[in-house]
mmCIF file of C-alpha atoms in Angstrom:
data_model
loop_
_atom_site.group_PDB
_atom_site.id
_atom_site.type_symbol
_atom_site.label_atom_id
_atom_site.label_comp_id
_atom_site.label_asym_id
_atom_site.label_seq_id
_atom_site.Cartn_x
_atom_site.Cartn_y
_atom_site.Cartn_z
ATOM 1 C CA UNK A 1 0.000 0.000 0.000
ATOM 2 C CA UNK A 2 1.393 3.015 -1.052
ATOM 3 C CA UNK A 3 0.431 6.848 0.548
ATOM 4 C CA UNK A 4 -1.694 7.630 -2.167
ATOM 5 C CA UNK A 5 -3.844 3.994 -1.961
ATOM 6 C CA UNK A 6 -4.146 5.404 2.360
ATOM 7 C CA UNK A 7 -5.522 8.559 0.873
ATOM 8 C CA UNK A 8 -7.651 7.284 -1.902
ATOM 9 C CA UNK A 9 -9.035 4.497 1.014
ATOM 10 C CA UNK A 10 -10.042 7.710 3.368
ATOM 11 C CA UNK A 11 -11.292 9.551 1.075
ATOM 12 C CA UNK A 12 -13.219 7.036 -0.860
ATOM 13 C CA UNK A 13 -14.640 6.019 2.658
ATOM 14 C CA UNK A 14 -15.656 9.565 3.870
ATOM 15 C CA UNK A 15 -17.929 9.658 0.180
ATOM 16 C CA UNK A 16 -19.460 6.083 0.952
ATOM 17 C CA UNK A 17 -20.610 7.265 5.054
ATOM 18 C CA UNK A 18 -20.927 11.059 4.077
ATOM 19 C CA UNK A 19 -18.758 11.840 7.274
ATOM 20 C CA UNK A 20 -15.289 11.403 8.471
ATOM 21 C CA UNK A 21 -14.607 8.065 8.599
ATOM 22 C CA UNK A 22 -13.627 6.660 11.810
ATOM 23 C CA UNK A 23 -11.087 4.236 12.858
ATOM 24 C CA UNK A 24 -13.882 1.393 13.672
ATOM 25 C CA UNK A 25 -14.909 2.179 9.816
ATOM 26 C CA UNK A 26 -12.286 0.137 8.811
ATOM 27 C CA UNK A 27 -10.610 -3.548 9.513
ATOM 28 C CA UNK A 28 -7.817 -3.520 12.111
ATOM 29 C CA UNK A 29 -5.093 -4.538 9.247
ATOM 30 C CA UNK A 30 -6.432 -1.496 7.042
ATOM 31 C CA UNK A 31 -5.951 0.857 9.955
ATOM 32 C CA UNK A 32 -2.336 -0.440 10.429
ATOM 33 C CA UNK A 33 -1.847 0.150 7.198
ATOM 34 C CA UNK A 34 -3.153 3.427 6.698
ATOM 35 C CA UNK A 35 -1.346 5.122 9.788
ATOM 36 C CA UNK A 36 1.615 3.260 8.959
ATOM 37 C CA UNK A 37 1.526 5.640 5.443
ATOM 38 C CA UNK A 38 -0.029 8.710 6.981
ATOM 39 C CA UNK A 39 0.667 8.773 10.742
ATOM 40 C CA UNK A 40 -1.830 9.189 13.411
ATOM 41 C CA UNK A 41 -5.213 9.311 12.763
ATOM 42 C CA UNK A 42 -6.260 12.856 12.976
ATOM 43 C CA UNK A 43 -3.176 13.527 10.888
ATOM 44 C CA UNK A 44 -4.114 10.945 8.392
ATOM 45 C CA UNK A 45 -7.751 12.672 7.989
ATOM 46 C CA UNK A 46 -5.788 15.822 7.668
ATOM 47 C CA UNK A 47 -3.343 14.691 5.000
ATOM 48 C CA UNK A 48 -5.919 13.039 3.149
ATOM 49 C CA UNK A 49 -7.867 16.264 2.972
ATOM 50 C CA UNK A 50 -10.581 15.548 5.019
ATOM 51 C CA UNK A 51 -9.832 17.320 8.106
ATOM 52 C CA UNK A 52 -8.323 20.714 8.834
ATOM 53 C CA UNK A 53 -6.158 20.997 12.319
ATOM 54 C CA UNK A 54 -8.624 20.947 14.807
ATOM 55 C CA UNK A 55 -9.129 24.791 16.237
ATOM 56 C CA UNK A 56 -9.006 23.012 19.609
ATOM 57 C CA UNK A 57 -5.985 21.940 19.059
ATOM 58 C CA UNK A 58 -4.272 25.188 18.211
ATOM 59 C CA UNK A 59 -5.711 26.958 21.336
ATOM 60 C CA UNK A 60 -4.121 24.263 23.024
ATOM 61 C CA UNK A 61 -1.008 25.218 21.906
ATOM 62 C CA UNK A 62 -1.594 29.266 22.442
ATOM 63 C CA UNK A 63 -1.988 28.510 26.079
ATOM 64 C CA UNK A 64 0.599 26.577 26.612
ATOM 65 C CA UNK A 65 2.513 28.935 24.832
ATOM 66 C CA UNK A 66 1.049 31.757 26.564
ATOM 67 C CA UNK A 67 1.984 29.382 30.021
ATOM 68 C CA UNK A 68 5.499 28.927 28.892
ATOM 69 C CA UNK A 69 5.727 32.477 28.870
ATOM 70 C CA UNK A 70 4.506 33.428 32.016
ATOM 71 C CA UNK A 71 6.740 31.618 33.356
ATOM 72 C CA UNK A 72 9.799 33.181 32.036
ATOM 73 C CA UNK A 73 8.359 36.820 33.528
ATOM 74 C CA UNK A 74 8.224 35.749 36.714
#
């Protein structure tokens, strides 16, 4: 399995369900194989256009950012 056949897999599964597929869409062995090519999941959905980085996620990161920085002025 090559990155593109991951991709094409994702993809082809997010048309069939209408949604982002999900990790129980999918046989164990095709999960393997599809983070083994892409990475974690999220990551995967995100490389296989289907996902944009979570806007959770980056505020996650400015806080802990802002945190880090904080700490330094003290």
């Amino acid at each position: 399995m090559t990155e593109q056949d991951a991709i094409k897999m994702l993809q082809d599964k997010a048309t069939e369900l209408n949604r982002l597929p999900k990790k129980s869409d999918f046989l164990p062995v095709e999960v393997s194989r599809i983070k083994a090519k892409l990475g974690p999941w999220n990551r995967a959905l995100e490389k296989a256009d289907l996902k944009e980085i979570s806007v959770l996620y980056l505020q996650k990161r400015e806080r802990i950012k802002n945190k880090r920085e904080q700490k330094k002025t003290k």
